[in-house]
């Protein structure tokens, strides 16, 4: 790819990063082959055009099966490589690939990326209301997210908005629910989450 993944960088998962450069395809192929050999890779999993290109290439060279997973987004407008095994998350992508002759022999699997209706946990909601001293005049902002520097900019924006609206005299309460990552203390400290009476942070697993 063109840059590393902040999600993987924040974990203990062993990763490799190879910067894509179209003029260095042979070098990249050799790097990927070395990684495959050193780690006994049994399947190649591609998520975008570039990784699918190399997954197909390594499949032809090594015989290792490959899988293409498309995590939504617009349908391809131009040429897109063939894939034998495909996983899709949107009905729009499903319709596109099913109606292309190129993929008529592909194994296309559809996983609906939609949240099914669910019953709210009324007891847990009441517990939250009690802990934030909720009243009917309150304006609630709810943020559900991992507490991590990967989302620092988003946290900055919502905290800034809450600060501004409180200064304007509005009864704002910002409720943040999420799991604490390794660098969460730095995020909490920078945004002063524990020292603002209108910000409530819940990190317990029961939420």
mmCIF file of N, CA and C in Angstrom, residues 8 11-16 38-39:
data_model
loop_
_atom_site.group_PDB
_atom_site.id
_atom_site.type_symbol
_atom_site.label_atom_id
_atom_site.label_comp_id
_atom_site.label_asym_id
_atom_site.label_seq_id
_atom_site.Cartn_x
_atom_site.Cartn_y
_atom_site.Cartn_z
ATOM 1 N N UNK A 8 -3.285 -1.536 12.904
ATOM 2 C CA UNK A 8 -2.307 -2.592 13.136
ATOM 3 C C UNK A 8 -1.103 -2.082 13.921
ATOM 4 N N UNK A 11 -1.308 -2.511 17.708
ATOM 5 C CA UNK A 11 -1.501 -3.853 18.252
ATOM 6 C C UNK A 11 -0.161 -4.582 18.306
ATOM 7 N N UNK A 12 -0.192 -5.756 18.893
ATOM 8 C CA UNK A 12 1.005 -6.600 18.959
ATOM 9 C C UNK A 12 1.067 -7.595 17.804
ATOM 10 N N UNK A 13 0.148 -7.462 16.857
ATOM 11 C CA UNK A 13 0.123 -8.366 15.713
ATOM 12 C C UNK A 13 1.355 -8.137 14.834
ATOM 13 N N UNK A 14 1.997 -9.222 14.442
ATOM 14 C CA UNK A 14 3.162 -9.120 13.565
ATOM 15 C C UNK A 14 2.702 -8.688 12.173
ATOM 16 N N UNK A 15 3.231 -7.604 11.679
ATOM 17 C CA UNK A 15 2.824 -7.087 10.368
ATOM 18 C C UNK A 15 4.049 -6.768 9.512
ATOM 19 N N UNK A 16 3.809 -6.679 8.219
ATOM 20 C CA UNK A 16 4.829 -6.264 7.267
ATOM 21 C C UNK A 16 4.237 -5.139 6.419
ATOM 22 N N UNK A 38 8.503 -17.447 4.734
ATOM 23 C CA UNK A 38 8.948 -17.395 6.131
ATOM 24 C C UNK A 38 7.820 -17.653 7.113
ATOM 25 N N UNK A 39 6.582 -17.422 6.694
ATOM 26 C CA UNK A 39 5.455 -17.523 7.631
ATOM 27 C C UNK A 39 4.481 -18.650 7.303
#
